[in-house]
Amino acid sequence: MAPTTRNHNNSNGGSGKSDKFANAGAAAGGFVGGLGSSVAPPINITLNRTTNNSSGTGGGAHGNRPHAEALLPAPEFTSPAQVRQYCNTLRSAAVALSIEVAMGSEILKGVLAAVPDPQGRALGSRIRAQKVARKMQRSADALRDAAKNAAACYSAFQQEFEEEINRVRHRARRPQVPQMNWSQQ
């Protein structure tokens, strides 16, 4: 390390500062540079690739997008578990679609706001874009409400058919194993 001197007439333009920290930057750079070659942070890369090999004709402009039937299980309600599964899957799909449609609404609004107004009004294109995107935002709100109603459907099912569900649950329980009474000898 360089010796520290308190000479105010140094070669740094006579600024009056000491040489105490003159080489501190170089020392720190050398320290970091030395560590840079010996310490490597762990890097994990995960690639997920999903392929849909169905040969359906409803692909549209986005390739192989799933049909509505693929989003929900078959409506077979022969057990409370199937009712729960259907309602949970519907809720999950509606939440995901709601977020997707709301995002699409914002993107649509931004794209349409960039179109020049034919009459040259200052905020004309933004107002027109807002009117169009409002309809898509209402669709997103309706999907969010559908998710709420799907959850409420299963809750209402549990309340209305509580007696039947408990009757089956009671029968489905394992019989209790007899306990050994150690006090009787």
PDB file of C-alpha atoms in Angstrom:
ATOM      1  CA  MET A   1       0.000   0.000   0.000  1.00  0.00           C
ATOM      2  CA  ALA A   2       1.249   3.475  -0.757  1.00  0.00           C
ATOM      3  CA  PRO A   3       2.472   5.557   2.191  1.00  0.00           C
ATOM      4  CA  THR A   4       0.016   8.191   3.291  1.00  0.00           C
ATOM      5  CA  THR A   5       1.343  11.705   3.281  1.00  0.00           C
ATOM      6  CA  ARG A   6      -0.300  14.915   4.238  1.00  0.00           C
ATOM      7  CA  ASN A   7       1.420  17.021   1.623  1.00  0.00           C
ATOM      8  CA  HIS A   8      -1.060  19.581   0.397  1.00  0.00           C
ATOM      9  CA  ASN A   9       1.067  20.447  -2.618  1.00  0.00           C
ATOM     10  CA  ASN A  10       0.599  17.192  -4.488  1.00  0.00           C
ATOM     11  CA  SER A  11       0.292  16.522  -8.163  1.00  0.00           C
ATOM     12  CA  ASN A  12      -3.529  16.378  -8.102  1.00  0.00           C
ATOM     13  CA  GLY A  13      -3.836  19.970  -9.207  1.00  0.00           C
ATOM     14  CA  GLY A  14      -3.174  21.427  -5.752  1.00  0.00           C
ATOM     15  CA  SER A  15      -6.681  20.692  -4.556  1.00  0.00           C
ATOM     16  CA  GLY A  16      -5.481  20.456  -0.968  1.00  0.00           C
ATOM     17  CA  LYS A  17      -6.637  16.869  -0.507  1.00  0.00           C
ATOM     18  CA  SER A  18      -4.288  14.277   0.867  1.00  0.00           C
ATOM     19  CA  ASP A  19      -3.028  11.226  -1.003  1.00  0.00           C
ATOM     20  CA  LYS A  20      -4.634   9.026   1.611  1.00  0.00           C
ATOM     21  CA  PHE A  21      -7.379   7.816  -0.735  1.00  0.00           C
ATOM     22  CA  ALA A  22      -5.544   8.261  -4.019  1.00  0.00           C
ATOM     23  CA  ASN A  23      -5.081   4.539  -4.589  1.00  0.00           C
ATOM     24  CA  ALA A  24      -8.218   3.326  -2.812  1.00  0.00           C
ATOM     25  CA  GLY A  25     -10.143   2.950  -6.072  1.00  0.00           C
ATOM     26  CA  ALA A  26      -7.361   0.959  -7.664  1.00  0.00           C
ATOM     27  CA  ALA A  27      -7.103  -1.257  -4.601  1.00  0.00           C
ATOM     28  CA  ALA A  28     -10.845  -1.901  -4.576  1.00  0.00           C
ATOM     29  CA  GLY A  29     -10.818  -2.618  -8.296  1.00  0.00           C
ATOM     30  CA  GLY A  30      -7.986  -5.071  -7.897  1.00  0.00           C
ATOM     31  CA  PHE A  31      -9.805  -6.788  -5.035  1.00  0.00           C
ATOM     32  CA  VAL A  32     -13.043  -7.107  -6.972  1.00  0.00           C
ATOM     33  CA  GLY A  33     -11.218  -8.134 -10.117  1.00  0.00           C
ATOM     34  CA  GLY A  34      -9.383 -10.822  -8.223  1.00  0.00           C
ATOM     35  CA  LEU A  35     -12.621 -12.160  -6.779  1.00  0.00           C
ATOM     36  CA  GLY A  36     -14.364 -12.019 -10.114  1.00  0.00           C
ATOM     37  CA  SER A  37     -12.226 -14.753 -11.545  1.00  0.00           C
ATOM     38  CA  SER A  38     -12.501 -17.075  -8.550  1.00  0.00           C
ATOM     39  CA  VAL A  39     -16.155 -16.746  -7.434  1.00  0.00           C
ATOM     40  CA  ALA A  40     -18.903 -17.627  -9.900  1.00  0.00           C
ATOM     41  CA  PRO A  41     -22.543 -17.321  -8.896  1.00  0.00           C
ATOM     42  CA  PRO A  42     -24.688 -20.403  -9.504  1.00  0.00           C
ATOM     43  CA  ILE A  43     -26.910 -20.082 -12.545  1.00  0.00           C
ATOM     44  CA  ASN A  44     -29.881 -22.354 -13.096  1.00  0.00           C
ATOM     45  CA  ILE A  45     -31.744 -22.418 -16.391  1.00  0.00           C
ATOM     46  CA  THR A  46     -35.047 -24.222 -16.706  1.00  0.00           C
ATOM     47  CA  LEU A  47     -36.682 -24.701 -20.079  1.00  0.00           C
ATOM     48  CA  ASN A  48     -40.254 -25.933 -20.356  1.00  0.00           C
ATOM     49  CA  ARG A  49     -41.618 -26.805 -23.744  1.00  0.00           C
ATOM     50  CA  THR A  50     -45.206 -27.847 -24.225  1.00  0.00           C
ATOM     51  CA  THR A  51     -46.298 -29.223 -27.549  1.00  0.00           C
ATOM     52  CA  ASN A  52     -49.840 -29.801 -28.665  1.00  0.00           C
ATOM     53  CA  ASN A  53     -49.950 -32.396 -31.398  1.00  0.00           C
ATOM     54  CA  SER A  54     -53.696 -32.275 -31.975  1.00  0.00           C
ATOM     55  CA  SER A  55     -54.691 -31.815 -35.586  1.00  0.00           C
ATOM     56  CA  GLY A  56     -57.769 -29.702 -34.908  1.00  0.00           C
ATOM     57  CA  THR A  57     -58.812 -27.064 -37.419  1.00  0.00           C
ATOM     58  CA  GLY A  58     -59.686 -24.404 -34.836  1.00  0.00           C
ATOM     59  CA  GLY A  59     -56.112 -23.214 -34.387  1.00  0.00           C
ATOM     60  CA  GLY A  60     -56.737 -19.698 -35.599  1.00  0.00           C
ATOM     61  CA  ALA A  61     -53.976 -17.102 -35.867  1.00  0.00           C
ATOM     62  CA  HIS A  62     -52.263 -18.198 -32.660  1.00  0.00           C
ATOM     63  CA  GLY A  63     -51.465 -21.783 -33.619  1.00  0.00           C
ATOM     64  CA  ASN A  64     -52.733 -24.654 -31.521  1.00  0.00           C
ATOM     65  CA  ARG A  65     -54.780 -22.922 -28.825  1.00  0.00           C
ATOM     66  CA  PRO A  66     -56.947 -25.195 -26.691  1.00  0.00           C
ATOM     67  CA  HIS A  67     -60.682 -25.305 -27.239  1.00  0.00           C
ATOM     68  CA  ALA A  68     -63.157 -24.414 -24.513  1.00  0.00           C
ATOM     69  CA  GLU A  69     -63.662 -28.125 -23.806  1.00  0.00           C
ATOM     70  CA  ALA A  70     -59.990 -28.411 -22.866  1.00  0.00           C
ATOM     71  CA  LEU A  71     -60.303 -25.769 -20.144  1.00  0.00           C
ATOM     72  CA  LEU A  72     -62.950 -27.575 -18.089  1.00  0.00           C
ATOM     73  CA  PRO A  73     -63.470 -31.208 -17.105  1.00  0.00           C
ATOM     74  CA  ALA A  74     -66.509 -33.075 -18.370  1.00  0.00           C
ATOM     75  CA  PRO A  75     -69.659 -32.000 -16.518  1.00  0.00           C
ATOM     76  CA  GLU A  76     -70.172 -35.287 -14.729  1.00  0.00           C
ATOM     77  CA  PHE A  77     -71.530 -34.576 -11.278  1.00  0.00           C
ATOM     78  CA  THR A  78     -71.798 -38.036  -9.745  1.00  0.00           C
ATOM     79  CA  SER A  79     -69.926 -37.189  -6.549  1.00  0.00           C
ATOM     80  CA  PRO A  80     -69.211 -34.164  -4.371  1.00  0.00           C
ATOM     81  CA  ALA A  81     -65.559 -34.413  -5.406  1.00  0.00           C
ATOM     82  CA  GLN A  82     -66.529 -33.949  -9.051  1.00  0.00           C
ATOM     83  CA  VAL A  83     -68.651 -30.918  -8.188  1.00  0.00           C
ATOM     84  CA  ARG A  84     -65.714 -29.453  -6.256  1.00  0.00           C
ATOM     85  CA  GLN A  85     -63.270 -30.233  -9.070  1.00  0.00           C
ATOM     86  CA  TYR A  86     -65.519 -28.648 -11.701  1.00  0.00           C
ATOM     87  CA  CYS A  87     -66.097 -25.503  -9.633  1.00  0.00           C
ATOM     88  CA  ASN A  88     -62.401 -25.149  -8.774  1.00  0.00           C
ATOM     89  CA  THR A  89     -61.346 -25.662 -12.389  1.00  0.00           C
ATOM     90  CA  LEU A  90     -63.944 -23.147 -13.578  1.00  0.00           C
ATOM     91  CA  ARG A  91     -62.791 -20.627 -10.976  1.00  0.00           C
ATOM     92  CA  SER A  92     -59.150 -21.116 -11.891  1.00  0.00           C
ATOM     93  CA  ALA A  93     -59.796 -20.785 -15.627  1.00  0.00           C
ATOM     94  CA  ALA A  94     -61.979 -17.705 -15.143  1.00  0.00           C
ATOM     95  CA  VAL A  95     -59.332 -15.983 -13.004  1.00  0.00           C
ATOM     96  CA  ALA A  96     -56.622 -16.717 -15.567  1.00  0.00           C
ATOM     97  CA  LEU A  97     -58.805 -15.556 -18.449  1.00  0.00           C
ATOM     98  CA  SER A  98     -59.850 -12.455 -16.528  1.00  0.00           C
ATOM     99  CA  ILE A  99     -56.229 -11.427 -16.078  1.00  0.00           C
ATOM    100  CA  GLU A 100     -55.477 -12.200 -19.734  1.00  0.00           C
ATOM    101  CA  VAL A 101     -58.457 -10.198 -21.018  1.00  0.00           C
ATOM    102  CA  ALA A 102     -57.697  -7.246 -18.717  1.00  0.00           C
ATOM    103  CA  MET A 103     -54.141  -7.222 -20.033  1.00  0.00           C
ATOM    104  CA  GLY A 104     -55.480  -7.384 -23.593  1.00  0.00           C
ATOM    105  CA  SER A 105     -57.750  -4.456 -22.837  1.00  0.00           C
ATOM    106  CA  GLU A 106     -54.828  -2.318 -21.706  1.00  0.00           C
ATOM    107  CA  ILE A 107     -52.773  -3.307 -24.753  1.00  0.00           C
ATOM    108  CA  LEU A 108     -55.698  -2.555 -27.069  1.00  0.00           C
ATOM    109  CA  LYS A 109     -56.167   0.834 -25.444  1.00  0.00           C
ATOM    110  CA  GLY A 110     -52.488   1.666 -25.911  1.00  0.00           C
ATOM    111  CA  VAL A 111     -52.420   0.548 -29.548  1.00  0.00           C
ATOM    112  CA  LEU A 112     -55.607   2.389 -30.473  1.00  0.00           C
ATOM    113  CA  ALA A 113     -54.499   5.556 -28.678  1.00  0.00           C
ATOM    114  CA  ALA A 114     -51.528   5.738 -31.044  1.00  0.00           C
ATOM    115  CA  VAL A 115     -53.785   5.915 -34.124  1.00  0.00           C
ATOM    116  CA  PRO A 116     -54.035   9.554 -35.255  1.00  0.00           C
ATOM    117  CA  ASP A 117     -57.433  11.205 -34.859  1.00  0.00           C
ATOM    118  CA  PRO A 118     -59.040  11.945 -38.267  1.00  0.00           C
ATOM    119  CA  GLN A 119     -60.319  15.354 -37.104  1.00  0.00           C
ATOM    120  CA  GLY A 120     -56.988  16.267 -35.498  1.00  0.00           C
ATOM    121  CA  ARG A 121     -58.351  16.616 -31.950  1.00  0.00           C
ATOM    122  CA  ALA A 122     -55.687  16.552 -29.248  1.00  0.00           C
ATOM    123  CA  LEU A 123     -57.114  13.719 -27.138  1.00  0.00           C
ATOM    124  CA  GLY A 124     -59.529  12.327 -29.737  1.00  0.00           C
ATOM    125  CA  SER A 125     -57.710   9.059 -30.313  1.00  0.00           C
ATOM    126  CA  ARG A 126     -57.336   8.402 -26.590  1.00  0.00           C
ATOM    127  CA  ILE A 127     -61.041   8.962 -25.993  1.00  0.00           C
ATOM    128  CA  ARG A 128     -61.991   6.639 -28.862  1.00  0.00           C
ATOM    129  CA  ALA A 129     -59.509   4.012 -27.633  1.00  0.00           C
ATOM    130  CA  GLN A 130     -60.966   4.222 -24.121  1.00  0.00           C
ATOM    131  CA  LYS A 131     -64.499   3.665 -25.463  1.00  0.00           C
ATOM    132  CA  VAL A 132     -63.412   0.536 -27.336  1.00  0.00           C
ATOM    133  CA  ALA A 133     -61.231  -0.875 -24.542  1.00  0.00           C
ATOM    134  CA  ARG A 134     -63.994  -0.314 -21.977  1.00  0.00           C
ATOM    135  CA  LYS A 135     -66.010  -3.122 -23.584  1.00  0.00           C
ATOM    136  CA  MET A 136     -63.107  -5.538 -23.274  1.00  0.00           C
ATOM    137  CA  GLN A 137     -62.535  -4.455 -19.683  1.00  0.00           C
ATOM    138  CA  ARG A 138     -66.175  -5.277 -18.954  1.00  0.00           C
ATOM    139  CA  SER A 139     -65.528  -8.759 -20.345  1.00  0.00           C
ATOM    140  CA  ALA A 140     -62.604  -9.100 -17.933  1.00  0.00           C
ATOM    141  CA  ASP A 141     -64.845  -7.974 -15.079  1.00  0.00           C
ATOM    142  CA  ALA A 142     -67.480 -10.530 -16.112  1.00  0.00           C
ATOM    143  CA  LEU A 143     -64.859 -13.283 -16.089  1.00  0.00           C
ATOM    144  CA  ARG A 144     -63.782 -12.203 -12.616  1.00  0.00           C
ATOM    145  CA  ASP A 145     -67.408 -12.363 -11.508  1.00  0.00           C
ATOM    146  CA  ALA A 146     -67.681 -15.833 -13.069  1.00  0.00           C
ATOM    147  CA  ALA A 147     -64.749 -16.946 -10.912  1.00  0.00           C
ATOM    148  CA  LYS A 148     -66.498 -15.595  -7.813  1.00  0.00           C
ATOM    149  CA  ASN A 149     -69.736 -17.335  -8.758  1.00  0.00           C
ATOM    150  CA  ALA A 150     -67.956 -20.649  -9.347  1.00  0.00           C
ATOM    151  CA  ALA A 151     -66.550 -20.518  -5.819  1.00  0.00           C
ATOM    152  CA  ALA A 152     -69.964 -19.511  -4.490  1.00  0.00           C
ATOM    153  CA  CYS A 153     -71.556 -22.419  -6.378  1.00  0.00           C
ATOM    154  CA  TYR A 154     -69.547 -25.004  -4.481  1.00  0.00           C
ATOM    155  CA  SER A 155     -70.187 -23.209  -1.203  1.00  0.00           C
ATOM    156  CA  ALA A 156     -73.928 -23.248  -1.875  1.00  0.00           C
ATOM    157  CA  PHE A 157     -73.708 -26.929  -2.823  1.00  0.00           C
ATOM    158  CA  GLN A 158     -72.070 -27.709   0.516  1.00  0.00           C
ATOM    159  CA  GLN A 159     -74.701 -25.761   2.439  1.00  0.00           C
ATOM    160  CA  GLU A 160     -77.725 -27.153   0.592  1.00  0.00           C
ATOM    161  CA  PHE A 161     -76.592 -30.787   0.576  1.00  0.00           C
ATOM    162  CA  GLU A 162     -74.802 -30.832   3.927  1.00  0.00           C
ATOM    163  CA  GLU A 163     -76.993 -33.615   5.292  1.00  0.00           C
ATOM    164  CA  GLU A 164     -76.330 -35.951   2.347  1.00  0.00           C
ATOM    165  CA  ILE A 165     -72.608 -35.185   2.350  1.00  0.00           C
ATOM    166  CA  ASN A 166     -72.287 -35.844   6.081  1.00  0.00           C
ATOM    167  CA  ARG A 167     -74.288 -39.055   5.814  1.00  0.00           C
ATOM    168  CA  VAL A 168     -71.870 -40.397   3.199  1.00  0.00           C
ATOM    169  CA  ARG A 169     -68.843 -39.111   5.111  1.00  0.00           C
ATOM    170  CA  HIS A 170     -70.009 -40.901   8.235  1.00  0.00           C
ATOM    171  CA  ARG A 171     -70.298 -44.190   6.372  1.00  0.00           C
ATOM    172  CA  ALA A 172     -66.972 -43.695   4.659  1.00  0.00           C
ATOM    173  CA  ARG A 173     -65.049 -43.381   7.942  1.00  0.00           C
ATOM    174  CA  ARG A 174     -62.888 -46.273   9.023  1.00  0.00           C
ATOM    175  CA  PRO A 175     -64.245 -48.284  11.910  1.00  0.00           C
ATOM    176  CA  GLN A 176     -62.480 -47.478  15.128  1.00  0.00           C
ATOM    177  CA  VAL A 177     -59.893 -49.956  16.308  1.00  0.00           C
ATOM    178  CA  PRO A 178     -60.821 -51.391  19.721  1.00  0.00           C
ATOM    179  CA  GLN A 179     -58.699 -49.955  22.488  1.00  0.00           C
ATOM    180  CA  MET A 180     -57.033 -52.250  24.990  1.00  0.00           C
ATOM    181  CA  ASN A 181     -58.134 -51.613  28.551  1.00  0.00           C
ATOM    182  CA  TRP A 182     -55.104 -52.195  30.763  1.00  0.00           C
ATOM    183  CA  SER A 183     -57.007 -51.662  33.981  1.00  0.00           C
ATOM    184  CA  GLN A 184     -58.877 -54.955  33.589  1.00  0.00           C
ATOM    185  CA  GLN A 185     -56.475 -57.713  34.609  1.00  0.00           C
TER     186      GLN A 185
END
